[in-house]
Amino acid sequence: MEMNYAKTVEKWGTLEVAVKGPKEGNPFCDQWIKGTFECKNEKKTVDGFYDGDGVYKVRFMPSFVDTYTFKIESSFQTESAEEVSGSFEAVAPSADNHGPVRVAGTYYLAYEDGKPYHCIGTTCYVWNLQNEKLQEQTLKTLEENAFNKIRFCIFPKHYDYNLHEPITYPYEGTPCDTSELNENNFAEYNGCASGNDWDFTRFNPAHFQHIEECIKKLMALGIQADLIVMHPYDRWGFSMMKAEDDDRYWKYVLARFSAYRNVWWSLANEYDLMHEKTLADWERYAAIICEKDPYHHLRSIHNCKAYYDYNLPWVTHCSIQRTETYRSSELVNEWREKYHKPVVLDEICYEGNIQFGWGNISGEEMTRRFWEAFCRGGYPGHGETYLSPDRILWWSHGGVLHGTSPERIKFLAKIMEEIPGLGVEPMPCKWDEVACRAAGFPARKDYFIYYYTFMRPSFRDFYFDDTTEYQVEIIDTWEMTITDGGIHKGQFRVQLPGKEYIAVRIKAVK
Amino acid sequence: MEMNYAKTVEKWGTLEVAVKGPKEGNPFCDQWIKGTFECKNEKKTVDGFYDGDGVYKVRFMPSFVDTYTFKIESSFQTESAEEVSGSFEAVAPSADNHGPVRVAGTYYLAYEDGKPYHCIGTTCYVWNLQNEKLQEQTLKTLEENAFNKIRFCIFPKHYDYNLHEPITYPYEGTPCDTSELNENNFAEYNGCASGNDWDFTRFNPAHFQHIEECIKKLMALGIQADLIVMHPYDRWGFSMMKAEDDDRYWKYVLARFSAYRNVWWSLANEYDLMHEKTLADWERYAAIICEKDPYHHLRSIHNCKAYYDYNLPWVTHCSIQRTETYRSSELVNEWREKYHKPVVLDEICYEGNIQFGWGNISGEEMTRRFWEAFCRGGYPGHGETYLSPDRILWWSHGGVLHGTSPERIKFLAKIMEEIPGLGVEPMPCKWDEVACRAAGFPARKDYFIYYYTFMRPSFRDFYFDDTTEYQVEIIDTWEMTITDGGIHKGQFRVQLPGKEYIAVRIKAVK
């Protein structure tokens, strides 16, 4: 059996073992392959997958710097155990490799090496399935901005502004005829339009290989790939497959993508709009992830109207779409108390001006929601839906950003990075402020942020104790300025500009 | 007995019968006077009051154009019945006299002559107790603006920015020493500060005479006087009197002010901050009003944190202070459904920049809350708290306005006046709009307003029916422009500017 693999890989890198095998029949269903990887501190058995053209692959992400040995087993194995074994060195990670993101301190996220991860997501649902030029533009935009997580779909998307075909399909087959499809009748195609002819037992490896390239490009940019494995915006029938097809899909996805450290699992976008799926289905998919992803990547599921029960043990963090018109980030405290998990706001509305209510807030309001979420101890997420003559909207297609919030989000990201520790925790506060301090137990008294949201006090009095000296800074979150407010002790008054969107940062002088 | 009164008065005007009587002893407690007024359609007995200097007065507001007869009875009466009787003519009201404001159609307000009353209140708690020049300035500002109701107090106010003495006191006596009073210690004076020496059995008629002048000046401007009879912002002890003193005060107020058609009764501002008063006390005051005000002026009570039970039968309308930071006007629909009475929002925050969370929103946000309240079928109220070197804030003192919302409120007032009928009623709507139509049963299909609040759709599709022609107007509620959007029929699309604060008005073409 011909077997290829690298002899050296970084800790939290991806070791890939490629094996030649049978092409005949339906290798996706007829064959199986798996690998067992072992070093002093860990031993994991992982599924491999058929990658087309007679090639099978098994991928593994080592979690330790050590010498690993492995053996490959498969349904088509004819060689002796020695001939399908190997070893490699997992070496120290490079400077930008901090491992996968984990839950830390109940409400927070951190890389496995301990570096705090201040999650600032964005969403471009099918940027990965647009033309190559547009994909490059998206990556360039990501590089220039502060987003360190992006949500996107494995399946193509059918929706208003999303009528064209994807660059590849996940299965062998042919799509429905769309010569009559237009913006006025697209809802008639929803679900599985007539004329689709797919073989759900035969994946299209090129589709998945391409997504792997996208995951790796994001990894190089330090961006988490929050993979939306299922979604309801469909005309091809991928959202309406039978249970056995769903399960085959999940296992294929897990075998292919799990060994990339920047992968998160989002079971679905707006799961509650997938009316064919039951709660039992979602729980079954979750069980498959828990079984087949030995690295325990972050797992969640994103709602439309009905929140999923984020208290369920498999859910690592909340992945919330706000359900109210007037309150979104403002509810982070409630969600923290209800779920005791990191609160990731994966949709708090889109900055833009489209006809849909979820997609037409201002950059000011988006920025305000970011600060509200941050100061309440949550992780805000961005999205953008500006109408453009080319009908390219960041929300789905990526490309360039037109809004005014991304620049402010970069500014906020710097503020986040300066927090000592994992993040901030909300404090009791006056009604026209959102108050937080650097998280810790017992409560820290050396690092506070007060955010005044749309309210505009002209001054504010503070008192912490009689002896500590505090450095005060006035932050204009919209103008992106930080003004020295002097050093104070005891009871003191801070003059404020009486404008919207002001924050005050107060740090104990060491 | 010397008796003076006018021979002619307008319907809904105030007939005043003045009678000479004893000065000795304590006329406020020792004597009583009342009058019975009668014409073909009504007969009312009303209490009079001692106005000082041996003068007693009985006031009456006729509700019909007719010849009225009356007789006066008193504890000091020595003449025969004929000698204390009289008659007068109630003549047709002048053009600006529409009678008192009444509840109409469950959720709305209208003058007694049927003219819809689109309530747009403001609050200047003790404008009436400032120096004369400032009072004149306040009246001038009111004349130049759209407010048709003002909330103000009978008792003086003690609070931050409200430390100076009033021009008059309601009782005979002397106030506490305030030579040491300042902004940092004013809370120590709260309630009844030591050194106050008041005789709660002896009113100061000059104080009440002045308030009557204020009520009449407001009447001349077409403005309702929403009298706050009790409030907690006190250092003189007026908020902490015994029950018998309270009741005497209530009866005096009712006897003096009831016959002015533009009076509303607000039992208290922030009743729930008057910790000495119980629910039984409030209900007792309400019972006194119901007994002693024969004209049934509008009655309500204003909360701080705890809403009063506006379902109680004596309450004519909700007088709400919002209790949430992020939602105020947005809750009008809930309040309508809960109370089935007019929803008057007497405090939705103040436009300004003071240090208190209730007093520092922008003109944009105030204007937005006005439109939200209006389109949801409620009556929004204004207030302003800009810091000023002279420490004169409209909120308490009146004077001039500094904000940007009053001009927009004038613009909205014109929109309100153009509504056919009593007002608008909320409709089911998409989440990024507040939709309403001219109120009526069965539901009217000829007059709609859609307000997009802070959301910014670039277009919106409408469909009412296939045959009616509709005139569309695009309203920029901030820029105060109305743009012709053409005449449409069937399904149609309206292009919008993709800005915040846009509304669309759609009227059937007759």
PDB file of C-alpha atoms in Angstrom, chain B residues 142-299:
ATOM      1  CA  LEU B 142     -44.227  77.324  25.044  1.00  0.00           C
ATOM      2  CA  GLU B 143     -45.947  79.663  22.632  1.00  0.00           C
ATOM      3  CA  GLU B 144     -43.258  79.020  20.020  1.00  0.00           C
ATOM      4  CA  ASN B 145     -43.409  75.256  20.343  1.00  0.00           C
ATOM      5  CA  ALA B 146     -45.898  72.462  19.812  1.00  0.00           C
ATOM      6  CA  PHE B 147     -46.431  71.322  23.388  1.00  0.00           C
ATOM      7  CA  ASN B 148     -50.083  71.262  24.358  1.00  0.00           C
ATOM      8  CA  LYS B 149     -49.644  69.919  27.885  1.00  0.00           C
ATOM      9  CA  ILE B 150     -47.177  70.777  30.622  1.00  0.00           C
ATOM     10  CA  ARG B 151     -46.562  68.943  33.861  1.00  0.00           C
ATOM     11  CA  PHE B 152     -45.741  71.077  36.884  1.00  0.00           C
ATOM     12  CA  CYS B 153     -45.906  70.973  40.656  1.00  0.00           C
ATOM     13  CA  ILE B 154     -47.963  72.812  43.233  1.00  0.00           C
ATOM     14  CA  PHE B 155     -45.334  72.281  45.917  1.00  0.00           C
ATOM     15  CA  PRO B 156     -41.794  73.613  45.516  1.00  0.00           C
ATOM     16  CA  LYS B 157     -39.016  71.257  44.513  1.00  0.00           C
ATOM     17  CA  HIS B 158     -35.826  70.274  46.316  1.00  0.00           C
ATOM     18  CA  TYR B 159     -33.340  68.336  44.184  1.00  0.00           C
ATOM     19  CA  ASP B 160     -30.041  68.653  42.431  1.00  0.00           C
ATOM     20  CA  TYR B 161     -30.127  71.930  40.432  1.00  0.00           C
ATOM     21  CA  ASN B 162     -33.190  72.852  42.545  1.00  0.00           C
ATOM     22  CA  LEU B 163     -31.764  74.265  45.740  1.00  0.00           C
ATOM     23  CA  HIS B 164     -33.042  77.844  45.752  1.00  0.00           C
ATOM     24  CA  GLU B 165     -36.269  78.841  47.465  1.00  0.00           C
ATOM     25  CA  PRO B 166     -39.532  79.163  45.523  1.00  0.00           C
ATOM     26  CA  ILE B 167     -41.153  82.568  44.974  1.00  0.00           C
ATOM     27  CA  THR B 168     -43.955  81.591  47.384  1.00  0.00           C
ATOM     28  CA  TYR B 169     -44.791  78.786  49.800  1.00  0.00           C
ATOM     29  CA  PRO B 170     -48.110  76.950  49.992  1.00  0.00           C
ATOM     30  CA  TYR B 171     -48.451  77.448  53.747  1.00  0.00           C
ATOM     31  CA  GLU B 172     -47.945  80.094  56.351  1.00  0.00           C
ATOM     32  CA  GLY B 173     -44.677  79.595  58.157  1.00  0.00           C
ATOM     33  CA  THR B 174     -40.948  79.675  57.625  1.00  0.00           C
ATOM     34  CA  PRO B 175     -38.623  77.304  55.789  1.00  0.00           C
ATOM     35  CA  CYS B 176     -35.575  75.572  57.190  1.00  0.00           C
ATOM     36  CA  ASP B 177     -32.247  77.346  57.155  1.00  0.00           C
ATOM     37  CA  THR B 178     -30.409  76.697  53.874  1.00  0.00           C
ATOM     38  CA  SER B 179     -27.284  78.751  54.439  1.00  0.00           C
ATOM     39  CA  GLU B 180     -25.251  75.513  54.561  1.00  0.00           C
ATOM     40  CA  LEU B 181     -27.122  73.815  51.721  1.00  0.00           C
ATOM     41  CA  ASN B 182     -25.110  72.971  48.628  1.00  0.00           C
ATOM     42  CA  GLU B 183     -24.934  70.456  45.818  1.00  0.00           C
ATOM     43  CA  ASN B 184     -22.924  67.991  47.773  1.00  0.00           C
ATOM     44  CA  ASN B 185     -25.127  67.836  50.841  1.00  0.00           C
ATOM     45  CA  PHE B 186     -28.606  68.402  49.446  1.00  0.00           C
ATOM     46  CA  ALA B 187     -29.613  64.802  50.027  1.00  0.00           C
ATOM     47  CA  GLU B 188     -29.173  65.390  53.764  1.00  0.00           C
ATOM     48  CA  TYR B 189     -32.078  67.836  53.606  1.00  0.00           C
ATOM     49  CA  ASN B 190     -34.414  65.365  51.888  1.00  0.00           C
ATOM     50  CA  GLY B 191     -37.892  65.010  53.348  1.00  0.00           C
ATOM     51  CA  CYS B 192     -38.457  67.444  56.162  1.00  0.00           C
ATOM     52  CA  ALA B 193     -35.229  69.184  57.113  1.00  0.00           C
ATOM     53  CA  SER B 194     -34.920  70.440  60.651  1.00  0.00           C
ATOM     54  CA  GLY B 195     -35.912  74.042  61.178  1.00  0.00           C
ATOM     55  CA  ASN B 196     -39.042  74.063  59.043  1.00  0.00           C
ATOM     56  CA  ASP B 197     -41.948  75.712  60.780  1.00  0.00           C
ATOM     57  CA  TRP B 198     -45.202  75.488  58.822  1.00  0.00           C
ATOM     58  CA  ASP B 199     -48.826  75.735  59.828  1.00  0.00           C
ATOM     59  CA  PHE B 200     -50.457  73.106  57.644  1.00  0.00           C
ATOM     60  CA  THR B 201     -53.885  74.402  58.659  1.00  0.00           C
ATOM     61  CA  ARG B 202     -53.215  77.802  57.053  1.00  0.00           C
ATOM     62  CA  PHE B 203     -52.678  77.965  53.330  1.00  0.00           C
ATOM     63  CA  ASN B 204     -50.916  80.865  51.675  1.00  0.00           C
ATOM     64  CA  PRO B 205     -53.548  82.103  49.177  1.00  0.00           C
ATOM     65  CA  ALA B 206     -50.950  84.041  47.186  1.00  0.00           C
ATOM     66  CA  HIS B 207     -49.220  80.775  46.298  1.00  0.00           C
ATOM     67  CA  PHE B 208     -52.390  79.291  44.886  1.00  0.00           C
ATOM     68  CA  GLN B 209     -53.537  82.524  43.248  1.00  0.00           C
ATOM     69  CA  HIS B 210     -50.284  82.537  41.360  1.00  0.00           C
ATOM     70  CA  ILE B 211     -50.757  78.981  40.180  1.00  0.00           C
ATOM     71  CA  GLU B 212     -54.211  79.944  38.969  1.00  0.00           C
ATOM     72  CA  GLU B 213     -52.655  82.722  36.940  1.00  0.00           C
ATOM     73  CA  CYS B 214     -50.270  80.171  35.457  1.00  0.00           C
ATOM     74  CA  ILE B 215     -53.143  77.829  34.632  1.00  0.00           C
ATOM     75  CA  LYS B 216     -55.003  80.658  32.912  1.00  0.00           C
ATOM     76  CA  LYS B 217     -51.938  81.750  30.936  1.00  0.00           C
ATOM     77  CA  LEU B 218     -51.486  78.188  29.775  1.00  0.00           C
ATOM     78  CA  MET B 219     -55.164  78.018  28.873  1.00  0.00           C
ATOM     79  CA  ALA B 220     -54.709  81.106  26.719  1.00  0.00           C
ATOM     80  CA  LEU B 221     -51.916  79.258  24.894  1.00  0.00           C
ATOM     81  CA  GLY B 222     -54.100  76.151  24.419  1.00  0.00           C
ATOM     82  CA  ILE B 223     -51.987  74.143  26.861  1.00  0.00           C
ATOM     83  CA  GLN B 224     -53.261  71.647  29.391  1.00  0.00           C
ATOM     84  CA  ALA B 225     -52.003  72.091  32.965  1.00  0.00           C
ATOM     85  CA  ASP B 226     -51.105  68.613  34.197  1.00  0.00           C
ATOM     86  CA  LEU B 227     -50.904  69.504  37.882  1.00  0.00           C
ATOM     87  CA  ILE B 228     -48.565  67.383  39.973  1.00  0.00           C
ATOM     88  CA  VAL B 229     -50.292  67.644  43.322  1.00  0.00           C
ATOM     89  CA  MET B 230     -47.713  65.683  45.342  1.00  0.00           C
ATOM     90  CA  HIS B 231     -44.077  64.788  44.810  1.00  0.00           C
ATOM     91  CA  PRO B 232     -41.102  63.462  46.774  1.00  0.00           C
ATOM     92  CA  TYR B 233     -38.474  66.165  45.993  1.00  0.00           C
ATOM     93  CA  ASP B 234     -38.861  67.944  49.273  1.00  0.00           C
ATOM     94  CA  ARG B 235     -36.978  69.535  52.132  1.00  0.00           C
ATOM     95  CA  TRP B 236     -39.936  71.422  53.648  1.00  0.00           C
ATOM     96  CA  GLY B 237     -41.954  68.431  54.787  1.00  0.00           C
ATOM     97  CA  PHE B 238     -44.823  68.921  52.335  1.00  0.00           C
ATOM     98  CA  SER B 239     -44.373  65.334  51.181  1.00  0.00           C
ATOM     99  CA  MET B 240     -44.582  64.022  54.750  1.00  0.00           C
ATOM    100  CA  MET B 241     -47.701  65.618  56.171  1.00  0.00           C
ATOM    101  CA  LYS B 242     -50.258  63.726  58.207  1.00  0.00           C
ATOM    102  CA  ALA B 243     -53.335  62.281  56.531  1.00  0.00           C
ATOM    103  CA  GLU B 244     -55.634  65.047  57.758  1.00  0.00           C
ATOM    104  CA  ASP B 245     -53.246  67.692  56.414  1.00  0.00           C
ATOM    105  CA  ASP B 246     -52.990  65.878  53.101  1.00  0.00           C
ATOM    106  CA  ASP B 247     -56.756  65.666  52.819  1.00  0.00           C
ATOM    107  CA  ARG B 248     -57.177  69.353  53.665  1.00  0.00           C
ATOM    108  CA  TYR B 249     -54.607  70.180  51.005  1.00  0.00           C
ATOM    109  CA  TRP B 250     -56.346  68.006  48.409  1.00  0.00           C
ATOM    110  CA  LYS B 251     -59.732  69.603  49.110  1.00  0.00           C
ATOM    111  CA  TYR B 252     -58.269  73.098  48.901  1.00  0.00           C
ATOM    112  CA  VAL B 253     -56.560  72.300  45.599  1.00  0.00           C
ATOM    113  CA  LEU B 254     -59.749  70.774  44.215  1.00  0.00           C
ATOM    114  CA  ALA B 255     -61.910  73.679  45.319  1.00  0.00           C
ATOM    115  CA  ARG B 256     -59.525  76.190  43.769  1.00  0.00           C
ATOM    116  CA  PHE B 257     -58.500  74.561  40.478  1.00  0.00           C
ATOM    117  CA  SER B 258     -61.310  72.266  39.338  1.00  0.00           C
ATOM    118  CA  ALA B 259     -63.269  74.927  37.490  1.00  0.00           C
ATOM    119  CA  TYR B 260     -60.415  75.544  34.995  1.00  0.00           C
ATOM    120  CA  ARG B 261     -61.066  73.462  31.936  1.00  0.00           C
ATOM    121  CA  ASN B 262     -57.400  72.794  31.133  1.00  0.00           C
ATOM    122  CA  VAL B 263     -56.572  71.156  34.463  1.00  0.00           C
ATOM    123  CA  TRP B 264     -55.483  67.502  34.730  1.00  0.00           C
ATOM    124  CA  TRP B 265     -54.820  65.789  38.042  1.00  0.00           C
ATOM    125  CA  SER B 266     -51.540  64.014  38.470  1.00  0.00           C
ATOM    126  CA  LEU B 267     -51.738  62.614  41.994  1.00  0.00           C
ATOM    127  CA  ALA B 268     -47.982  62.523  42.190  1.00  0.00           C
ATOM    128  CA  ASN B 269     -44.740  62.429  40.343  1.00  0.00           C
ATOM    129  CA  GLU B 270     -42.811  59.263  41.175  1.00  0.00           C
ATOM    130  CA  TYR B 271     -45.391  58.306  43.767  1.00  0.00           C
ATOM    131  CA  ASP B 272     -43.326  55.224  44.609  1.00  0.00           C
ATOM    132  CA  LEU B 273     -40.510  57.415  45.938  1.00  0.00           C
ATOM    133  CA  MET B 274     -42.864  58.844  48.577  1.00  0.00           C
ATOM    134  CA  HIS B 275     -42.167  56.079  51.028  1.00  0.00           C
ATOM    135  CA  GLU B 276     -44.411  57.442  53.777  1.00  0.00           C
ATOM    136  CA  LYS B 277     -47.476  57.082  51.587  1.00  0.00           C
ATOM    137  CA  THR B 278     -49.271  53.783  51.209  1.00  0.00           C
ATOM    138  CA  LEU B 279     -51.466  52.489  48.447  1.00  0.00           C
ATOM    139  CA  ALA B 280     -54.413  53.264  50.736  1.00  0.00           C
ATOM    140  CA  ASP B 281     -53.296  56.886  50.867  1.00  0.00           C
ATOM    141  CA  TRP B 282     -53.203  57.166  47.071  1.00  0.00           C
ATOM    142  CA  GLU B 283     -56.587  55.551  46.774  1.00  0.00           C
ATOM    143  CA  ARG B 284     -57.945  57.937  49.402  1.00  0.00           C
ATOM    144  CA  TYR B 285     -56.678  60.971  47.481  1.00  0.00           C
ATOM    145  CA  ALA B 286     -58.201  59.520  44.322  1.00  0.00           C
ATOM    146  CA  ALA B 287     -61.520  59.135  46.094  1.00  0.00           C
ATOM    147  CA  ILE B 288     -61.369  62.774  47.186  1.00  0.00           C
ATOM    148  CA  ILE B 289     -60.780  63.871  43.597  1.00  0.00           C
ATOM    149  CA  CYS B 290     -63.652  61.731  42.348  1.00  0.00           C
ATOM    150  CA  GLU B 291     -65.903  63.235  45.005  1.00  0.00           C
ATOM    151  CA  LYS B 292     -64.795  66.861  44.812  1.00  0.00           C
ATOM    152  CA  ASP B 293     -64.096  67.396  41.111  1.00  0.00           C
ATOM    153  CA  PRO B 294     -67.556  67.434  39.520  1.00  0.00           C
ATOM    154  CA  TYR B 295     -66.051  67.979  36.049  1.00  0.00           C
ATOM    155  CA  HIS B 296     -64.165  64.697  35.980  1.00  0.00           C
ATOM    156  CA  HIS B 297     -60.878  66.126  34.801  1.00  0.00           C
ATOM    157  CA  LEU B 298     -58.343  63.559  33.658  1.00  0.00           C
ATOM    158  CA  ARG B 299     -56.746  61.703  36.565  1.00  0.00           C
TER     159      ARG B 299
END
